[in-house]
Structure formats: structure tokens, C-alpha cells
Amino acid sequence: MALLDGERRAELVGSLGAVRARIANACIAAGRDARAVTLIAVTKTHPARDVATLATLGVLDIGESRDQEASAKVAEVAELRRTGVGERSEAELRWHFVGQLQSRKARSVATYAHAVHSVDRPELVEPLAAGVTRAEREGLDVFIQVSLDGDPARGGVLGDDVLALADAVAARSQLRLRGVMAVAPMDADPRAAFADLAGVSARLRAAHPQAVAISAGMSADLEEAIAHGSTHVRVGSALLGRRTQVFG
Ligand SMILES: *Cc1c(COP(=O)(O)O)cnc(C)c1O
């Protein structure tokens, strides 16, 4: 099967156009500049070929949520792009780790990720920093994942504990504290959740003025997230189609 399988490519062109239009319209409605919102294509369960195709369409921010799948895909995509895809696509990809992170996987993630959006406990700080050092990389962007509903099963640090965790991240020269991340609670109004997150972000910025980023909004709620200041939307199914595996 050719990398640029025409039918799949046409599908991705269509869905990307639709998602970009949603982002643009949400920015207009919020009086924001669309360039201030980064689209991250969350490609979990989808093949490396899709990532290489998206890269030729100008989507260079790629999200993954499991280390095992991500590390294999990073290598596969690099090989696909190196061996030619019928189109030039040399711009470097930025891999974003967005899933719940086990401490024992943190070192591995730090070897290929540009950013980790799911730092939600102090135990992750040391292995992430060590992974950056060992891989001789320049640094790793870190988002503090905030729990908006207090459900520990879904990951995220409680609002009151954000500052202490942010201090621990900021104390590491290998880690760049970028801001906050959250997933809206299920079965609740995402607007209230994203308004809460904006409040947490404001408190974080009072202590760490550079930590301006807000990673929020997925296929179902990116408009609500952009209305509340999201700078990074993480979009999977609206871009790539339904996932065949169930992911948490
Ligand atoms: C899967 C996932 C997404 C994308 O979800 P969609 O609803 O498919 O857009 C975004 N963020 C995280 C943390 C995810 O795990």
C-alpha cells in the first residue's frame, strides 16, 4: 500500500479542513487570533502512515498517549519520511505525550517527546529530567495536568497542588514549564470545567509568568475550550476517524 494512498489522503484533507474551520470560527467568536491556537493531531491507534500524510499537509504537532505505541511510531514515521513519500516533508515533527504517564515510562518518553501534557505528580519530575539528560536533548516542554472533577482514575493533580508541582518542574533546567492541561469531566458541562481551568492557569501565571499555555479541548469540545483561552487543542477522532481500540 502506498503511503499516500489517495483515498485516505483525501479523507484527511477533508477532515483537516473541517477541524481548521472549527478552530478559526471559535477564534473569531472569542475574538482571538487563530495563530494562537496549536492543533495537535492525536494519532493513537492510527498508523504511522497517517502521521506522515498529515505532515505533508502541514500538521507537525502529533499527540500520542501510550509510550509503547508512541516510541514505535516515532521510529516508523521517521523511516517513512526518510525514504520519501512522494512529497517533501522535511519539517521536524513535534511529538506530544498526552496520556497518563507511568513513572517507569517517563525516561523513555523524554527521549522522543517535545512536550508532555500529563505531568500530574512529583514522582514524574526526576525521571523526565533524567531522560532528557541521558538523551542529550535540549529540553522538554511540560504541562501540568489538572483534575477538574477530583476523580483520581482520570489523572491530574488537584487545583490546590498545582503550584507545588509547578515549582518542582520549574526547578529542573531540563524541563520547561509551559502551562496547564485538562480533560473535561464526562457528563458535565465542559464550559464550567474550562472556566475552572482558566482560573487555575491564572493562579499558575501569577507565580510562573512564562507558563501561559492551556492544553484543552478535544474533538467534542474544542470550541468551548477555545472560548476559555485554550492554546493547544488535542484532536483525534474528528481528524482521523473513529478509533478501533478503546483508550482511557
Ligand atoms: C485521545 C485523546 C484526545 C483526543 O480525543 P478525541 O475525542 O478523539 O479528539 C485528546 N486528549 C487526550 C488526553 C486523549 O487521550
Short mmCIF file of C-alpha atoms and ligand atoms in Angstrom, two decimals:
data_model
loop_
_atom_site.label_atom_id
_atom_site.label_comp_id
_atom_site.label_asym_id
_atom_site.label_seq_id
_atom_site.Cartn_x
_atom_site.Cartn_y
_atom_site.Cartn_z
CA MET A 1 0.00 0.00 0.00
CA ALA A 2 1.38 3.36 -0.97
CA LEU A 3 1.99 5.84 1.78
CA LEU A 4 -0.11 8.46 0.10
CA ASP A 5 -2.99 6.16 -0.51
CA GLY A 6 -5.18 8.59 -2.39
CA GLU A 7 -8.44 7.83 -0.70
CA ARG A 8 -7.10 8.12 2.82
CA ARG A 9 -5.25 11.27 1.92
CA ALA A 10 -8.44 12.84 0.53
CA GLU A 11 -10.24 11.87 3.73
CA LEU A 12 -7.59 13.55 5.87
CA VAL A 13 -7.61 16.67 3.68
CA GLY A 14 -11.37 16.92 4.22
CA SER A 15 -11.35 16.36 7.96
CA LEU A 16 -8.39 18.67 8.45
CA GLY A 17 -10.20 21.43 6.57
CA ALA A 18 -13.25 20.95 8.74
CA VAL A 19 -11.26 20.99 12.00
CA ARG A 20 -9.28 24.06 10.95
CA ALA A 21 -12.57 25.81 10.10
CA ARG A 22 -13.98 24.94 13.53
CA ILE A 23 -10.87 26.36 15.20
CA ALA A 24 -10.98 29.51 13.05
CA ASN A 25 -14.68 30.08 13.79
CA ALA A 26 -14.18 29.51 17.51
CA CYS A 27 -11.34 32.03 17.50
CA ILE A 28 -13.47 34.60 15.68
CA ALA A 29 -16.28 34.06 18.20
CA ALA A 30 -13.82 34.52 21.06
CA GLY A 31 -12.06 37.49 19.49
CA ARG A 32 -8.80 35.55 19.42
CA ASP A 33 -6.08 35.15 16.79
CA ALA A 34 -6.27 31.65 15.28
CA ARG A 35 -2.47 31.57 15.17
CA ALA A 36 -2.51 31.48 18.97
CA VAL A 37 -4.09 28.01 18.91
CA THR A 38 -1.92 25.00 18.08
CA LEU A 39 -3.66 21.96 16.61
CA ILE A 40 -2.27 18.68 17.93
CA ALA A 41 -3.38 15.66 15.89
CA VAL A 42 -3.86 12.80 18.36
CA THR A 43 -2.95 9.74 16.30
CA LYS A 44 -3.17 6.94 18.89
CA THR A 45 -4.31 3.65 17.32
CA HIS A 46 -3.83 5.12 13.83
CA PRO A 47 -0.90 4.05 11.65
CA ALA A 48 2.41 5.82 11.10
CA ARG A 49 1.32 6.35 7.50
CA ASP A 50 -1.40 8.74 8.66
CA VAL A 51 1.16 10.77 10.62
CA ALA A 52 3.42 11.04 7.57
CA THR A 53 0.46 12.09 5.44
CA LEU A 54 -0.63 14.72 7.97
CA ALA A 55 2.94 16.08 7.97
CA THR A 56 2.70 16.68 4.22
CA LEU A 57 -0.50 18.65 4.96
CA GLY A 58 1.36 20.88 7.40
CA VAL A 59 0.30 19.18 10.65
CA LEU A 60 3.55 18.86 12.57
CA ASP A 61 2.23 18.56 16.13
CA ILE A 62 1.37 14.93 16.83
CA GLY A 63 -0.16 13.53 20.04
CA GLU A 64 0.15 10.02 21.44
CA SER A 65 -0.97 8.54 24.73
CA ARG A 66 0.97 5.30 25.27
CA ASP A 67 4.74 5.02 25.36
CA GLN A 68 4.94 1.63 23.70
CA GLU A 69 2.84 2.69 20.72
CA ALA A 70 4.40 6.15 20.53
CA SER A 71 8.05 5.10 20.60
CA ALA A 72 7.49 2.55 17.82
CA LYS A 73 5.52 5.06 15.75
CA VAL A 74 8.15 7.78 16.11
CA ALA A 75 10.71 5.44 14.55
CA GLU A 76 8.33 4.25 11.85
CA VAL A 77 7.32 7.77 10.84
CA ALA A 78 10.94 8.87 10.66
CA GLU A 79 11.66 5.96 8.32
CA LEU A 80 8.63 6.70 6.13
CA ARG A 81 9.61 10.33 5.82
CA ARG A 82 13.27 9.49 5.19
CA THR A 83 12.52 7.06 2.42
CA GLY A 84 10.29 9.52 0.63
CA VAL A 85 6.58 9.93 0.49
CA GLY A 86 6.26 11.37 -2.98
CA GLU A 87 6.25 14.82 -1.45
CA ARG A 88 8.77 16.75 0.52
CA SER A 89 8.04 16.72 4.20
CA GLU A 90 11.22 17.61 5.96
CA ALA A 91 9.97 19.92 8.68
CA GLU A 92 10.55 18.36 12.07
CA LEU A 93 7.63 16.82 13.88
CA ARG A 94 6.84 17.70 17.49
CA TRP A 95 5.56 14.71 19.46
CA HIS A 96 3.24 15.48 22.38
CA PHE A 97 2.66 12.84 25.04
CA VAL A 98 -0.89 13.36 26.27
CA GLY A 99 -1.83 10.12 28.06
CA GLN A 100 -1.49 9.05 31.66
CA LEU A 101 2.20 8.53 32.33
CA GLN A 102 3.62 5.73 34.45
CA SER A 103 6.80 6.66 36.32
CA ARG A 104 8.72 3.79 34.78
CA LYS A 105 7.88 5.07 31.27
CA ALA A 106 8.88 8.68 31.92
CA ARG A 107 12.53 8.26 30.92
CA SER A 108 11.56 6.67 27.62
CA VAL A 109 9.02 9.38 26.81
CA ALA A 110 11.64 12.06 27.46
CA THR A 111 13.83 10.63 24.68
CA TYR A 112 11.38 11.45 21.87
CA ALA A 113 8.70 13.81 23.16
CA HIS A 114 8.80 17.53 22.54
CA ALA A 115 6.17 18.02 25.23
CA VAL A 116 4.48 16.02 27.98
CA HIS A 117 0.95 17.24 28.77
CA SER A 118 0.19 14.82 31.58
CA VAL A 119 2.59 15.62 34.41
CA ASP A 120 0.39 15.19 37.46
CA ARG A 121 2.65 14.13 40.32
CA PRO A 122 6.10 14.90 41.70
CA GLU A 123 7.37 11.36 41.04
CA LEU A 124 7.47 12.10 37.30
CA VAL A 125 9.78 15.09 37.54
CA GLU A 126 13.06 13.32 38.26
CA PRO A 127 12.77 10.57 35.60
CA LEU A 128 11.67 13.07 32.94
CA ALA A 129 14.63 15.33 33.69
CA ALA A 130 16.99 12.35 33.75
CA GLY A 131 15.63 11.13 30.41
CA VAL A 132 16.32 14.50 28.79
CA THR A 133 19.87 14.50 30.13
CA ARG A 134 20.57 10.96 29.09
CA ALA A 135 19.23 11.54 25.57
CA GLU A 136 21.34 14.72 25.36
CA ARG A 137 18.30 16.71 24.33
CA GLU A 138 17.81 20.43 24.79
CA GLY A 139 14.76 20.29 26.97
CA LEU A 140 11.22 19.10 27.36
CA ASP A 141 8.04 21.19 27.48
CA VAL A 142 5.86 20.30 30.46
CA PHE A 143 2.16 20.89 31.05
CA ILE A 144 0.73 20.24 34.50
CA GLN A 145 -2.37 18.08 34.15
CA VAL A 146 -5.14 19.39 36.39
CA SER A 147 -8.01 17.28 37.66
CA LEU A 148 -11.22 19.26 37.26
CA ASP A 149 -13.51 16.73 38.92
CA GLY A 150 -11.23 15.24 41.57
CA ASP A 151 -11.52 11.76 40.01
CA PRO A 152 -8.07 10.23 40.54
CA ALA A 153 -8.71 7.49 37.96
CA ARG A 154 -8.56 10.01 35.15
CA GLY A 155 -5.25 11.57 36.14
CA GLY A 156 -4.49 15.14 37.07
CA VAL A 157 -3.39 16.98 40.16
CA LEU A 158 -5.94 18.81 42.30
CA GLY A 159 -6.04 22.58 41.87
CA ASP A 160 -4.51 23.25 45.29
CA ASP A 161 -1.46 21.14 44.48
CA VAL A 162 -0.68 22.66 41.09
CA LEU A 163 1.72 25.28 42.38
CA ALA A 164 3.93 22.88 44.33
CA LEU A 165 4.21 20.59 41.34
CA ALA A 166 4.91 23.54 39.03
CA ASP A 167 7.70 24.68 41.37
CA ALA A 168 9.26 21.21 41.20
CA VAL A 169 9.15 21.26 37.38
CA ALA A 170 10.50 24.80 37.15
CA ALA A 171 13.42 23.86 39.39
CA ARG A 172 14.74 21.47 36.70
CA SER A 173 16.85 23.03 33.96
CA GLN A 174 15.89 20.19 31.59
CA LEU A 175 12.16 20.94 31.89
CA ARG A 176 10.33 24.00 30.53
CA LEU A 177 7.13 24.72 32.41
CA ARG A 178 4.61 25.69 29.72
CA GLY A 179 1.24 25.72 31.48
CA VAL A 180 -1.74 23.55 32.35
CA MET A 181 -3.67 20.73 30.69
CA ALA A 182 -7.04 19.15 31.41
CA VAL A 183 -9.62 16.78 30.05
CA ALA A 184 -13.19 17.94 30.64
CA PRO A 185 -15.11 15.65 33.02
CA MET A 186 -17.56 13.29 31.37
CA ASP A 187 -21.25 14.06 31.63
CA ALA A 188 -20.71 17.63 32.74
CA ASP A 189 -20.83 21.00 31.02
CA PRO A 190 -17.34 21.46 29.54
CA ARG A 191 -17.72 25.24 29.74
CA ALA A 192 -17.70 25.20 33.54
CA ALA A 193 -14.68 22.89 33.53
CA PHE A 194 -12.71 25.06 31.10
CA ALA A 195 -13.62 28.18 33.09
CA ASP A 196 -12.17 26.48 36.19
CA LEU A 197 -9.04 25.58 34.24
CA ALA A 198 -8.64 29.22 33.15
CA GLY A 199 -8.71 30.16 36.84
CA VAL A 200 -6.03 27.60 37.67
CA SER A 201 -3.97 28.92 34.76
CA ALA A 202 -4.22 32.49 36.07
CA ARG A 203 -3.01 31.42 39.51
CA LEU A 204 -0.13 29.50 37.98
CA ARG A 205 0.89 32.50 35.87
CA ALA A 206 0.97 34.70 38.96
CA ALA A 207 3.85 32.52 40.22
CA HIS A 208 5.33 31.47 36.85
CA PRO A 209 4.62 34.21 34.30
CA GLN A 210 6.05 32.19 31.40
CA ALA A 211 3.59 29.31 31.92
CA VAL A 212 0.92 30.76 29.64
CA ALA A 213 -0.17 27.67 27.72
CA ILE A 214 -3.53 25.94 28.21
CA SER A 215 -3.90 22.48 26.65
CA ALA A 216 -7.64 21.87 26.47
CA GLY A 217 -10.29 20.86 24.00
CA MET A 218 -10.77 17.63 22.04
CA SER A 219 -12.99 16.63 19.12
CA ALA A 220 -16.23 17.16 21.04
CA ASP A 221 -15.45 20.37 22.91
CA LEU A 222 -12.71 22.36 21.19
CA GLU A 223 -14.99 25.39 20.71
CA GLU A 224 -15.75 25.63 24.44
CA ALA A 225 -12.04 25.26 25.24
CA ILE A 226 -11.02 28.00 22.80
CA ALA A 227 -13.68 30.28 24.30
CA HIS A 228 -11.86 29.84 27.62
CA GLY A 229 -8.37 30.50 26.34
CA SER A 230 -7.07 27.15 25.14
CA THR A 231 -3.75 27.48 23.30
CA HIS A 232 -3.38 23.77 22.38
CA VAL A 233 -6.31 21.66 21.19
CA ARG A 234 -5.81 17.88 21.09
CA VAL A 235 -7.95 16.44 18.32
CA GLY A 236 -8.20 12.74 17.50
CA SER A 237 -11.40 11.30 16.09
CA ALA A 238 -12.59 14.45 14.30
CA LEU A 239 -9.39 14.33 12.25
CA LEU A 240 -8.55 10.66 11.91
CA GLY A 241 -11.87 8.93 12.34
CA ARG A 242 -13.11 6.56 14.94
CA ARG A 243 -10.58 4.52 16.93
CA THR A 244 -10.96 0.78 16.81
CA GLN A 245 -9.44 0.28 20.26
CA VAL A 246 -10.84 1.82 23.39
CA PHE A 247 -8.47 4.19 25.11
CA GLY A 248 -8.76 5.78 28.53
C1 LIG B 1 -7.48 10.53 22.85
C2 LIG B 1 -7.20 11.82 23.49
C3 LIG B 1 -7.53 13.03 22.85
C4 LIG B 1 -8.29 13.09 21.53
O1 LIG B 1 -9.62 12.72 21.73
P1 LIG B 1 -10.75 12.86 20.60
O2 LIG B 1 -12.01 12.89 21.36
O3 LIG B 1 -10.61 11.67 19.72
O4 LIG B 1 -10.49 14.12 19.87
C5 LIG B 1 -7.18 14.21 23.49
N1 LIG B 1 -6.56 14.21 24.69
C6 LIG B 1 -6.23 13.08 25.33
C7 LIG B 1 -5.56 13.16 26.65
C8 LIG B 1 -6.54 11.86 24.76
O5 LIG B 1 -6.23 10.73 25.42
#
